[in-house]
Short mmCIF file of C-alpha atoms in Angstrom, two decimals:
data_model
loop_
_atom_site.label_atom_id
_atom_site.label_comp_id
_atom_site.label_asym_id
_atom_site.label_seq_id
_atom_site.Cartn_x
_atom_site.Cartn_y
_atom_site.Cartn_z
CA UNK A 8 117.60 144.22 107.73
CA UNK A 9 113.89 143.99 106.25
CA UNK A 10 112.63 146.37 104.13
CA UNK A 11 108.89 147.78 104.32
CA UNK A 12 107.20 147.89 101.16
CA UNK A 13 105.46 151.03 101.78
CA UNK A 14 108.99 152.60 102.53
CA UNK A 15 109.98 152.08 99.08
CA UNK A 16 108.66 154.56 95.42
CA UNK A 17 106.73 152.63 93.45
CA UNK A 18 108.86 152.15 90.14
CA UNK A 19 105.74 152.89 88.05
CA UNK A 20 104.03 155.69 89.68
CA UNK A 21 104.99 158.67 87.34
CA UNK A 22 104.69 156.09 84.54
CA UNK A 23 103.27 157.69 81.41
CA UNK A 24 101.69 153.89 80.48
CA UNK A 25 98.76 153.95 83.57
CA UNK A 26 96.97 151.13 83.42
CA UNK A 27 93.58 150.67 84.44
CA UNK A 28 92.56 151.59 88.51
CA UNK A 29 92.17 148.36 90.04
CA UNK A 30 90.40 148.55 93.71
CA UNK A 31 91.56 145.93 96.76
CA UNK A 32 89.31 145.22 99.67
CA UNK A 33 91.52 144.85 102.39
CA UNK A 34 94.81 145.90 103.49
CA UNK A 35 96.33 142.86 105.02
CA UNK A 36 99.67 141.41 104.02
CA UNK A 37 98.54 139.98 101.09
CA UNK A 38 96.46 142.92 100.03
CA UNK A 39 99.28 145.49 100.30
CA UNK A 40 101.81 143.17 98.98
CA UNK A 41 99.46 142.38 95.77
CA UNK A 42 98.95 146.10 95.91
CA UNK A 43 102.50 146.96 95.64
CA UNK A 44 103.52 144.95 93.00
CA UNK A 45 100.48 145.99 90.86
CA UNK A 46 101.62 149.24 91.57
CA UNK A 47 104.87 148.56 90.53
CA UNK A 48 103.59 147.21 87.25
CA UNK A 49 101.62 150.40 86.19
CA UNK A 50 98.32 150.04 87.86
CA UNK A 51 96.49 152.40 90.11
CA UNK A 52 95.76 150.84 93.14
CA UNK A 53 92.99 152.12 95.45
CA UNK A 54 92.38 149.90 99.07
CA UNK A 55 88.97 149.45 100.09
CA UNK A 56 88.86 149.07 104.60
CA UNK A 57 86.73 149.30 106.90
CA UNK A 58 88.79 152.86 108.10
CA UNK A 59 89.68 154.92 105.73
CA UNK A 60 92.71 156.17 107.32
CA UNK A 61 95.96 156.33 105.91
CA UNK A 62 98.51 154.18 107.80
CA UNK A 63 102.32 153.96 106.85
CA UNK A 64 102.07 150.41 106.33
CA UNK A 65 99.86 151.04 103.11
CA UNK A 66 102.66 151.73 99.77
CA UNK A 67 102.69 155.40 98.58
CA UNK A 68 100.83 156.26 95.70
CA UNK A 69 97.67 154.58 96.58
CA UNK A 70 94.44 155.82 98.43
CA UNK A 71 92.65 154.32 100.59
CA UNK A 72 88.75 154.63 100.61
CA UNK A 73 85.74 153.04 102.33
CA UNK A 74 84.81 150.00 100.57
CA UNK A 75 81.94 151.48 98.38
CA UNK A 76 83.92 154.51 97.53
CA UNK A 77 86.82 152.59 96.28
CA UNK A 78 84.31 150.02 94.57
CA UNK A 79 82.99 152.78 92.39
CA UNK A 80 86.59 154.18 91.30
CA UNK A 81 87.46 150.38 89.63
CA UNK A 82 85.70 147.92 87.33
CA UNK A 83 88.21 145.40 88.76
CA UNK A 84 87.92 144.81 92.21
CA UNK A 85 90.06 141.96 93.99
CA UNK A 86 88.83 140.55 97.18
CA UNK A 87 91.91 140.03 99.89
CA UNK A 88 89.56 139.23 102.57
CA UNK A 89 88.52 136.13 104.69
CA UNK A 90 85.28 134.29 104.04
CA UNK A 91 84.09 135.16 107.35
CA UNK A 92 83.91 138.75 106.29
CA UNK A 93 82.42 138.79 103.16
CA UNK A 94 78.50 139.15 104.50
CA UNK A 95 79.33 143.35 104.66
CA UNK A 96 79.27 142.62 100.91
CA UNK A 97 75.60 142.36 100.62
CA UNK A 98 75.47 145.92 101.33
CA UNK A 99 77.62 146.87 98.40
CA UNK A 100 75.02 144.48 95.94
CA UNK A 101 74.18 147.63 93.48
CA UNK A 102 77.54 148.92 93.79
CA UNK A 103 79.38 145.74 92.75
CA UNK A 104 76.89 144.73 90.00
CA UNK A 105 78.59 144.03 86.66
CA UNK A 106 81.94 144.15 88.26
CA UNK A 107 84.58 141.61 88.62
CA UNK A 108 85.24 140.43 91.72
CA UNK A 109 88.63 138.39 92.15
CA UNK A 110 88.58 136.03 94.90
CA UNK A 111 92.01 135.37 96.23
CA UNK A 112 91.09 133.20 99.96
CA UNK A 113 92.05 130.17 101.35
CA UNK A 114 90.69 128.40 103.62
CA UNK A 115 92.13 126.65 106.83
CA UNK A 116 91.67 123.29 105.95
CA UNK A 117 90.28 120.74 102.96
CA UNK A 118 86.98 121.28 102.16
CA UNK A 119 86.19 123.07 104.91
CA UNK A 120 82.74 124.62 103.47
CA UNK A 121 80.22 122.29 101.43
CA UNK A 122 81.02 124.93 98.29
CA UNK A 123 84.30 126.91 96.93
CA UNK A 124 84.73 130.35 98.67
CA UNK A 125 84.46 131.71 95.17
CA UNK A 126 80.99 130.25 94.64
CA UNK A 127 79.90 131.42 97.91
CA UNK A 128 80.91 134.85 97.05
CA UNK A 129 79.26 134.63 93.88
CA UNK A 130 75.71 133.86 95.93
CA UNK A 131 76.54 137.09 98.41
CA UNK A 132 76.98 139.50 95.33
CA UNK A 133 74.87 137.52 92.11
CA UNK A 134 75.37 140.63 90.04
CA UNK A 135 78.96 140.71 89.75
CA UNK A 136 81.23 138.49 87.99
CA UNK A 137 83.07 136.19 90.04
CA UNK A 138 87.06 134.76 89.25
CA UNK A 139 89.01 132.36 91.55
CA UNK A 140 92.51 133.97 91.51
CA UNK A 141 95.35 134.46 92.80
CA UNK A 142 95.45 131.91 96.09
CA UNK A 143 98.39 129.98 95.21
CA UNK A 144 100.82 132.73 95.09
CA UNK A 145 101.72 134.14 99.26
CA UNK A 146 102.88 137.59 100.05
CA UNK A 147 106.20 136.91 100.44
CA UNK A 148 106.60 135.42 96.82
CA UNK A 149 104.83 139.01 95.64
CA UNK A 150 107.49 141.15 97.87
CA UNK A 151 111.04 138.84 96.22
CA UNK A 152 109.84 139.16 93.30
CA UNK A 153 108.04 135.97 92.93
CA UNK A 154 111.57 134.40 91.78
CA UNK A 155 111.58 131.64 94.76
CA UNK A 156 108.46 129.96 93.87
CA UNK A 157 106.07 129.26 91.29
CA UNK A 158 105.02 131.87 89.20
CA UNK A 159 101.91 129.50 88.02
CA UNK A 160 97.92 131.24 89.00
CA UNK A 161 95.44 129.11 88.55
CA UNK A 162 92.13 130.85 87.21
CA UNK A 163 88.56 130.16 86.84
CA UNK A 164 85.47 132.13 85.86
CA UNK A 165 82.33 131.23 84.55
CA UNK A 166 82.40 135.14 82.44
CA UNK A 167 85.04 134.59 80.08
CA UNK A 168 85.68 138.42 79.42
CA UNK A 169 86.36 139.21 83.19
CA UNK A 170 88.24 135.75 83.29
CA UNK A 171 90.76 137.21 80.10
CA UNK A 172 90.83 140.74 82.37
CA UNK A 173 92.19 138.76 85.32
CA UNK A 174 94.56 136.52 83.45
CA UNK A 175 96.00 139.77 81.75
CA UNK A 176 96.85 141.01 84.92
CA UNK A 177 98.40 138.19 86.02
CA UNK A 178 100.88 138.51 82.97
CA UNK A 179 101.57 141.72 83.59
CA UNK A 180 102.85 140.91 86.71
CA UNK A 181 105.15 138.75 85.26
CA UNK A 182 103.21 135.22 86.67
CA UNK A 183 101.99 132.53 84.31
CA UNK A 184 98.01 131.79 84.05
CA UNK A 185 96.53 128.12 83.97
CA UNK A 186 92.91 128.75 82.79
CA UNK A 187 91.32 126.26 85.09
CA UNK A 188 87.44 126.46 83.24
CA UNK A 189 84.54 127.29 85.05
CA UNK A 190 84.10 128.37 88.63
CA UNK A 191 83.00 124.97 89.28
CA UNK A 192 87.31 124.56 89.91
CA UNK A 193 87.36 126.96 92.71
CA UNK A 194 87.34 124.28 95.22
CA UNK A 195 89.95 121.98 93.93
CA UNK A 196 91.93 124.98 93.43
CA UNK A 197 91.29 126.56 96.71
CA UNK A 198 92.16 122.91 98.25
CA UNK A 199 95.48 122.60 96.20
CA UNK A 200 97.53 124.97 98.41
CA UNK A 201 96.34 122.93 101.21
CA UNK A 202 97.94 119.70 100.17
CA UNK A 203 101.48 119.21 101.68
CA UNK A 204 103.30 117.20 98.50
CA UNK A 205 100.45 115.35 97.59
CA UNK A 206 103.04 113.04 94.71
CA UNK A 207 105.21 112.26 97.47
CA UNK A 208 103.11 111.01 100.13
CA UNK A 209 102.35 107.53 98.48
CA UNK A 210 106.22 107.06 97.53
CA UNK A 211 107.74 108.02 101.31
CA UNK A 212 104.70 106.01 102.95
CA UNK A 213 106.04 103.48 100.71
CA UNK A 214 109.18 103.67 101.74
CA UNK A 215 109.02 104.48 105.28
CA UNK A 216 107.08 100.78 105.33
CA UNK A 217 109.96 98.91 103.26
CA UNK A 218 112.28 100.44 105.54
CA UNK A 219 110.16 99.25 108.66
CA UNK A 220 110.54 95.87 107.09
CA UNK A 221 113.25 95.24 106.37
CA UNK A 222 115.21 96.62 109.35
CA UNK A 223 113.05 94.28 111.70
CA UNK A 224 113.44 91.71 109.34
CA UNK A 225 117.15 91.88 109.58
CA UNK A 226 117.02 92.80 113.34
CA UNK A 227 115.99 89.23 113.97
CA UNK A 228 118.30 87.23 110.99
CA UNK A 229 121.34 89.18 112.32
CA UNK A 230 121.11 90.62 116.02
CA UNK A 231 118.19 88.22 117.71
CA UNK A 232 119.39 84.56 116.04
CA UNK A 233 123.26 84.93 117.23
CA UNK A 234 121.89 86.25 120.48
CA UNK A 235 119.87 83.45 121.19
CA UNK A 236 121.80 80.90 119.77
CA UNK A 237 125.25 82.15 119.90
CA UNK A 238 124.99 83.95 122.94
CA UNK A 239 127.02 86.77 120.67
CA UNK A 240 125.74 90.71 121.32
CA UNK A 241 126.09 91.82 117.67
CA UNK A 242 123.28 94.82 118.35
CA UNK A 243 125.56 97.22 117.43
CA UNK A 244 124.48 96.67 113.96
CA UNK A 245 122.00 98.71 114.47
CA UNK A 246 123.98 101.88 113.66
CA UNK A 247 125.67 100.93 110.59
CA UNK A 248 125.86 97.37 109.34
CA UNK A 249 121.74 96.76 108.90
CA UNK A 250 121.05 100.13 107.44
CA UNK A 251 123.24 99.70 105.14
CA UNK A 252 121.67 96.42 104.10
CA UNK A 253 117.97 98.31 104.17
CA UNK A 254 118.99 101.42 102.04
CA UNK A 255 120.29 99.22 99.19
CA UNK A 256 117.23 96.67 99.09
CA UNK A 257 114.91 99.36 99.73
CA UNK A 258 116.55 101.80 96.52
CA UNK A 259 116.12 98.81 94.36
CA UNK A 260 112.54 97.48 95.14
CA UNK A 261 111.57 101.03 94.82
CA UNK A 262 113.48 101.53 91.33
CA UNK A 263 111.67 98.35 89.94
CA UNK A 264 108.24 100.08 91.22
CA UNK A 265 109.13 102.52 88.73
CA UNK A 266 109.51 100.40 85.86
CA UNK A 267 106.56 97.81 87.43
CA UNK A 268 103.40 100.47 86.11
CA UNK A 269 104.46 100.47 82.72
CA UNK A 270 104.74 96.86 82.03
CA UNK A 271 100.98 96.30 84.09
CA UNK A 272 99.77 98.95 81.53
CA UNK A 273 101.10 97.60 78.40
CA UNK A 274 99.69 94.19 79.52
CA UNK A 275 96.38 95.51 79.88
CA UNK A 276 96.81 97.31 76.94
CA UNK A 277 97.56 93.93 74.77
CA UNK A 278 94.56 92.40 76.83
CA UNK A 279 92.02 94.71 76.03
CA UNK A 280 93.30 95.62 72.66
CA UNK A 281 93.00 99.09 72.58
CA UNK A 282 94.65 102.45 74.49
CA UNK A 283 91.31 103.98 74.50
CA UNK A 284 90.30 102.47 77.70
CA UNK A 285 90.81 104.25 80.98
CA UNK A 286 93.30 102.59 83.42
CA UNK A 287 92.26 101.55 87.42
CA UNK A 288 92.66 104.62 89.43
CA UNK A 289 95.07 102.61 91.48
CA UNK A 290 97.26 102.18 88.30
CA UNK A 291 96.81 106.16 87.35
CA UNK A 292 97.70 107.10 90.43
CA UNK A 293 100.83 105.05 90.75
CA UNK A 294 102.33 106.14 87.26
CA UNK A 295 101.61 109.83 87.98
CA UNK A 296 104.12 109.36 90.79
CA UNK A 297 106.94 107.62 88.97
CA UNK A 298 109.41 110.46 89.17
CA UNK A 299 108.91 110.56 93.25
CA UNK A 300 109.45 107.09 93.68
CA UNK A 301 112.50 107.22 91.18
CA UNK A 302 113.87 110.60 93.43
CA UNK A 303 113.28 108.56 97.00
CA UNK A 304 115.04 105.73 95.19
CA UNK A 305 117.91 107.49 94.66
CA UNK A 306 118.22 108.84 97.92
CA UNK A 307 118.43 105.47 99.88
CA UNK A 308 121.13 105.08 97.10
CA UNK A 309 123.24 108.01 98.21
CA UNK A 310 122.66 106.68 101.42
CA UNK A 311 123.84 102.99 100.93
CA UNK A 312 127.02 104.95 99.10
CA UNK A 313 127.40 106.71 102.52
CA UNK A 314 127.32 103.94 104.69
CA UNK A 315 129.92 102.20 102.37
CA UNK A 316 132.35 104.88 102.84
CA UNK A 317 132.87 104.67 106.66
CA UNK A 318 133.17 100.59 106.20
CA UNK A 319 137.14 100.77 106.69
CA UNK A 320 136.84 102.90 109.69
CA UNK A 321 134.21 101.12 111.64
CA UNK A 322 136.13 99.46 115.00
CA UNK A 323 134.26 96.13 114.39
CA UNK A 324 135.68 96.20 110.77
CA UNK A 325 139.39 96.87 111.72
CA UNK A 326 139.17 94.60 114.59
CA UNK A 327 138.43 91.57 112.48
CA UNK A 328 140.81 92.44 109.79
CA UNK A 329 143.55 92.74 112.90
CA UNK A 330 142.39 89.53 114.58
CA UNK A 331 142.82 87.77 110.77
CA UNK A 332 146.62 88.84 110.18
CA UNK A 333 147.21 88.03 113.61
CA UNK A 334 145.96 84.72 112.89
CA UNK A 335 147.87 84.15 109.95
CA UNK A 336 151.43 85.28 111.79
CA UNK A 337 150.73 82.62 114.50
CA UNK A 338 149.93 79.87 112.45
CA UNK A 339 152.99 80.94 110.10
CA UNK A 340 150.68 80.79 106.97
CA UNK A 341 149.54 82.94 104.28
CA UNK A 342 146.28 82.35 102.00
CA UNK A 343 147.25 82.15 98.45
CA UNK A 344 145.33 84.92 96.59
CA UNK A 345 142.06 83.79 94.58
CA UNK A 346 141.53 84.90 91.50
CA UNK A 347 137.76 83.96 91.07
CA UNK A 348 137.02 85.77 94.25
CA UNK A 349 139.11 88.79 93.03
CA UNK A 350 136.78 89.11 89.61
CA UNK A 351 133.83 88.34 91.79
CA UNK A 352 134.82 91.15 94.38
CA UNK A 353 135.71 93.73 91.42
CA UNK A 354 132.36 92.97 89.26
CA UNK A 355 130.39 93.34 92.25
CA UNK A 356 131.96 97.10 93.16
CA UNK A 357 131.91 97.87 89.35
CA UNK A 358 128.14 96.78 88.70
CA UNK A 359 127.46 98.82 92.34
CA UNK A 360 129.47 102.41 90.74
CA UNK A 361 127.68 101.72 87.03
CA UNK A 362 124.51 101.07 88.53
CA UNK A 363 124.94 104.30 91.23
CA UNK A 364 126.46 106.53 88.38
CA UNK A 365 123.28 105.97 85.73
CA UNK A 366 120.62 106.73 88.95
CA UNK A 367 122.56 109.66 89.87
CA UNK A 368 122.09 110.59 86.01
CA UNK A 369 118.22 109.45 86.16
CA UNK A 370 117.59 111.95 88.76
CA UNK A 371 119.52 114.84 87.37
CA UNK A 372 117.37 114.33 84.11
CA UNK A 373 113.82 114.09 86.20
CA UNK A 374 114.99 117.75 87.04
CA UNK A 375 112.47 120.49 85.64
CA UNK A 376 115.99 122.74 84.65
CA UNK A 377 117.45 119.86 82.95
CA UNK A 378 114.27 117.85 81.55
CA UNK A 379 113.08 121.14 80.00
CA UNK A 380 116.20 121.33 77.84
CA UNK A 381 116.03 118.30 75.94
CA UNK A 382 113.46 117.19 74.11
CA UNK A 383 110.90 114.16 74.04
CA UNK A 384 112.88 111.51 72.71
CA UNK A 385 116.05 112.51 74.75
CA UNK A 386 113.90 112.76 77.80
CA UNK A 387 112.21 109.14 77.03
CA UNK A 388 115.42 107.55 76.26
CA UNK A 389 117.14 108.39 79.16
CA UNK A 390 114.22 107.69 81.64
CA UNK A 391 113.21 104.34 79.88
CA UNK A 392 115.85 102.82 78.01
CA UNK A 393 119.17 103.99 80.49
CA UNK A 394 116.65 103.41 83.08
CA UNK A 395 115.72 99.78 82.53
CA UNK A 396 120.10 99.70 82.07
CA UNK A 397 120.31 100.75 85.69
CA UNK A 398 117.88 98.81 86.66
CA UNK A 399 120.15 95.49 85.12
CA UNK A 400 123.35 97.04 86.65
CA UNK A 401 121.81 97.32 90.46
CA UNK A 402 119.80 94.00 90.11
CA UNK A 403 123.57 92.25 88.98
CA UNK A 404 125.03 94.11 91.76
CA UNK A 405 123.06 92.48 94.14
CA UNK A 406 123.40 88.93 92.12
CA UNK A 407 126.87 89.31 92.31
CA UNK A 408 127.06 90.26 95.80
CA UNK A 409 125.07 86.99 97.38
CA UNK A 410 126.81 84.61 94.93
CA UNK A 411 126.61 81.16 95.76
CA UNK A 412 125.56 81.74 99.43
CA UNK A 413 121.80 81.46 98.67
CA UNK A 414 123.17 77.57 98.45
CA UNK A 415 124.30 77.55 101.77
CA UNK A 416 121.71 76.25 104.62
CA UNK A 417 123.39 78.47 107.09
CA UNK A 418 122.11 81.58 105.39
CA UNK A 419 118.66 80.85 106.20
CA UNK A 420 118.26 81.50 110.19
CA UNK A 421 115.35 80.59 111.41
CA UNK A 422 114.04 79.54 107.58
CA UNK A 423 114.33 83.15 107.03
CA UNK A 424 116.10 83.56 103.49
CA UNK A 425 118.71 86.61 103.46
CA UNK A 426 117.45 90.00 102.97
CA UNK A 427 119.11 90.60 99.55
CA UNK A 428 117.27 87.82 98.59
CA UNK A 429 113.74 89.27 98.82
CA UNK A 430 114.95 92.41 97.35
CA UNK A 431 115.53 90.82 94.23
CA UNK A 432 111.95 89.39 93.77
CA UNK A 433 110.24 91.93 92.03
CA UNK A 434 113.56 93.89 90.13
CA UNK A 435 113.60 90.62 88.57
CA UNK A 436 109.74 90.07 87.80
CA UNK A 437 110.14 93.69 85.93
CA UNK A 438 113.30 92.83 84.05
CA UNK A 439 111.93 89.06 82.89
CA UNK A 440 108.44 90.59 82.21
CA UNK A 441 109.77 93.33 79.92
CA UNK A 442 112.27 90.73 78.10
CA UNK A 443 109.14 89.13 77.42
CA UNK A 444 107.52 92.09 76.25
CA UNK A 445 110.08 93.47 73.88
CA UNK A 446 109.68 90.23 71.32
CA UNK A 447 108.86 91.34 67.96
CA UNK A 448 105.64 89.03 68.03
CA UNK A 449 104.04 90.95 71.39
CA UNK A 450 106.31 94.61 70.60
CA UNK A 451 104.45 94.98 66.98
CA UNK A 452 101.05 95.01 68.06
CA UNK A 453 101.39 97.37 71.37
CA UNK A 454 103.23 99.58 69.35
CA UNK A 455 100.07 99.30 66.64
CA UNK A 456 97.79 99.71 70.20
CA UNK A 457 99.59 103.10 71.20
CA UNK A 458 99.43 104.53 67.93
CA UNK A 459 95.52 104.34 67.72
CA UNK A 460 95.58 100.22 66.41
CA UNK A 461 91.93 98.97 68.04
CA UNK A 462 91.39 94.80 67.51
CA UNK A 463 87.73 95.06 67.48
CA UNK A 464 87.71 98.17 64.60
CA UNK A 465 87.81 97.08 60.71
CA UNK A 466 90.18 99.73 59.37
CA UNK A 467 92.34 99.26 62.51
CA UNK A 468 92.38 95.37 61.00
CA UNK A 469 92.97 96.13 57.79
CA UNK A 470 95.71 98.82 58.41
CA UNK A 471 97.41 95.63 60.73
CA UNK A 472 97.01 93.75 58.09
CA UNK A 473 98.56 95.86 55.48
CA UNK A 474 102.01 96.87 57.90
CA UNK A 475 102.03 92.86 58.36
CA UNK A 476 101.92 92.46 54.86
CA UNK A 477 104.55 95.18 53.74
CA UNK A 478 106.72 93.96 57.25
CA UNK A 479 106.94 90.28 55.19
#
C-alpha cells in the first residue's frame, strides 16, 4: 500500500533547530517531494503556484503562496518548474533580484536548446543568482530516502556564495555535492541524466558485433559445409553447441581488449618519451571503459559455464555416447585408455575452472562495495597483475582445447580456420606484447616516464643517469 507524503508529520516541524525558509516554485512531484524532505530536515518550506490554494497533496507544515508572495518570504528560492514556464518570471525581475535561484529541470532530450536551461534562466531574471542543482536526483529517490540510488548532486554557479548555500543544503539532506565550476556546466550536467549507460554502450555494441560474427561464422563451418557436402542437418546447433563456442571466444577477445589499451599507451608513452602528452580520444575513450568491457566479459563467461553444464544431458550428446558403446559391444572390443589424452582432457577443464574462478574474482573486485575497501595497490594488483594471470589461464584453455587439430586439413572447411582459432589472435598479441614490455631494458625507462622522467628535459637526463648509475 503507498503512502502519501503529505499524509505523513514532518519529523522536523516542531524542531527547535529551524533552518532558514526556503521558497519552491511549483508543486509538482518533484517539488513536493524536494519539499518534504527539506521539511523533514529542518527547513521551512513555502510553495510558490500559480493558485494559492491548499490541496491535500501539498505536506503539512508548509504554505502555499502566489509566486511573488512566497519569493519575498525566502532568500533561497528553488525552481521545480519546466523551461516552458519560466517567461511568468520576468514579472517577478525586482522581486527575485539578489536571490538565488536553483534550477532543478531537465529537458526531454540532448541538447535540446542551443544553451543550458540554467543559463537561460539566468537571461529571464539577470539580477538573481543562478545554480544548476538538483536534476540528477528523481522524486522517488527523495520519498525512499534516497538509499536506492545515487546520493551524488552535481552543482554549478558562477556566485560562489549562493553556490556554498546550495551545496549546504544538499548535505543537509544527507546527498553528496560535486562542485561542477561555473554555470558554463549546466548543459553537460543537464544532458547527463539523459544518457542511458553511456560506459556501456561501446563495450555491448562491441560485443553484440563479435557475437554477430562469430555465430555466422560458425553457422557456415558447422551447419552450412556438412549440409552441402554431407547432406547431414546438424542445424540444431543453433541452440546449444555454437553458442557455446561464441560465448567463450567472445569472453576472451573481449578480456584481451582490456589488457590491449594499456600496452598501446605504454608504447606511445616509450615513443614519445614523456606522460605529459595527451592520448587519441579514441584511446581515452577506450581505457575509461575497461571495467565494462571486463564486466560483459565475464558474463559471456558465466554463460559458456552454463552451456557446459547441460552438455551431458543434451539428446545429441547421449545419443553418440550410446551409439559408441554399442559399437564397441558388437565389434567385441574395448579402447585401451590413453593417458596423454587423459592429462590433455584434465589440463584443459583445470586451465577452463582457474581461468573462470580468477574472472569471477576480477569482477567481484571492479565492484564499488568491494573496490572501495582495499586500497590502491590491492586494487591494482588484483586488476593488473591476477588479471594478466587470467588472461594466461583462458588463453591456455583454449590452446589446450584445439591441440594438434589446427594441423589437421579437415579443420579448415571451406579454408575457413576454426573459430577458436581466431579467438586467440589478439589474447595472444597482448600476452607476447607485454612479455616484451616487462624486460628490464624497456620496464626501467616507462617506469622513469610515469614517474615524471621526460627524454628531451636535462634534469630528467641527469636524474636517468644518476638511478642508472646507482642501478650498476
Amino acid at each position: 500500500m503507498e503512502k502519501n507524503s503529505s499524509n505523513m508529520i514532518p519529523l522536523a516541524e516542531n524542531s527547535p533547530n529551524k533552518k532558514e525558509t526556503v521558497c519552491i516554485f511549483g508543486t509538482g512531484d518533484f517539488g513536493r517531494s524536494l519539499g518534504y524532505k527539506m521539511l523533514q530536515c529542518g527547513y521551512s518550506i513555502v510553495f510558490g503556484s500559480r493558485n494559492a490554494q491548499t490541496s491535500s497533496l501539498i505536506p503539512k507544515g508548509t504554505e502555499v503562496l502566489r509566486h511573488g508572495e512566497a519569493a519575498q518570504k525566502a532568500d533561497i528560492i528553488i525552481v521545480a518548474i519546466q523551461r516552458q514556464h519560466y517567461n511568468f518570471l520576468t514579472e517577478l525581475t525586482e522581486v527575485l533580484h539578489g536571490k538565488v535561484l536553483v534550477d532543478v529541470s531537465n529537458n526531454l532530450k540532448i541538447n535540446q536548446y542551443p544553451e543550458s536551461n540554467a543559463e537561460y534562466l539566468a537571461q529571464l531574471v539577470p539580477g538573481a543568482k543562478v545554480v544548476k542543482a538538483f536534476n540528477t536526483v528523481s522524486a522517488w529517490a527523495l520519498q525512499s530516502g534516497t538509499l536506492d540510488a545515487s546520493r551524488q548532486v552535481f552543482v554549478c554557479g558562477d556566485d560562489n556564495k549562493a553556490k556554498q548555500m546550495v551545496m549546504d543544503i544538499v548535505r543537509t539532506l544527507g546527498l553528496t555535492p560535486l562542485d561542477q565550476g561555473s554555470l558554463l556546466a549546466a548543459k553537460e550536467i543537464e544532458n547527463y541524466p539523459l544518457q542511458l549507460f553511456p560506459m556501456w554502450k561501446f563495450p555491448i555494441y562491441l560485443a553484440i558485433g563479435l557475437s554477430a560474427f562469430f555465430f555466422f561464422y560458425s553457422l557456415i563451418r558447422d551447419v552450412i559445409y556438412p549440409y552441402i557436402h554431407e547432406n547431414k542437418d546438424l542445424s540444431f546447433f543453433i541452440a546449444i553447441s555454437i553458442p557455446n563456442r561464441v560465448c567463450p571466444i567472445v569472453a576472451l577477445i573481449l578480456l584481451a581488449l582490456v589488457y590491449l589499451p594499456g600496452i598501446i599507451a605504454a608504447i606511445l608513452q616509450l615513443h614519445r618519451g614523456t606522460k605529459y602528452s595527451r592520448f587519441p580520444d579514441w584511446l581515452d575513450k577506450w581505457m575509461l571503459c575497461r571495467k565494462q568491457l571486463g564486466l560483459v566479459a565475464l558474463v559471456f563467461a558465466f554463460l559458456h559455464v552454463l552451456y557446459t553444464l547441460v552438455i551431458p544431458i543434451r539428446y545429441y550428446v547421449r545419443w553418440r555416447l550410446n551409439g559408441y558403446v554399442i559399437s564397441q559391444i558388437k565389434d567385441n572390443r574395448t579402447d585401451p585408455f590413453n593417458n596423454t589424452n587423459g592429462w590433455i582432457s584434465d589440463s584443459y577443464v583445470a586451465l577452463g575452472i582457474l581461468g573462470f574462478f580468477l574472472f569471477v574474482l576480477l569482477g567481484i573486485t571492479s565492484l564499488p562495495s568491494v573496490s572501495n575497501s582495499v586500497n590502491w595497490r590491492e586494487f591494482r594488483f588484483v586488476q593488473s597483475k591476477l588479471g594478466y594471470v587470467t588472461l594466461i589461464l583462458c588463453t591456455a584453455h583454449t590452446l589446450v582445447y584445439g591441440g594438434k587439430r589446427f594441423l589437421y586439413p579437415s579443420m579448415y572447411r571451406w579454408y575457413l580456420p576454426a573459430a577458436y582459432m581466431l579467438s586467440l589472435i589478439v589474447p595472444c598479441i597482448v600476452l607476447v606484447i607485454k612479455f616484451v614490455l616487462i624486460f628490464p631494458c624497456i620496464d626501467r625507462p616507462l617506469t622513469q616516464i610515469r614517474q615524471g622522467w621526460e627524454r628531451n628535459s636535462k634534469d630528467s637526463k641527469q636524474s636517468y643517469y644518476n638511478d642508472s648509475k646507482s642501478a650498476v
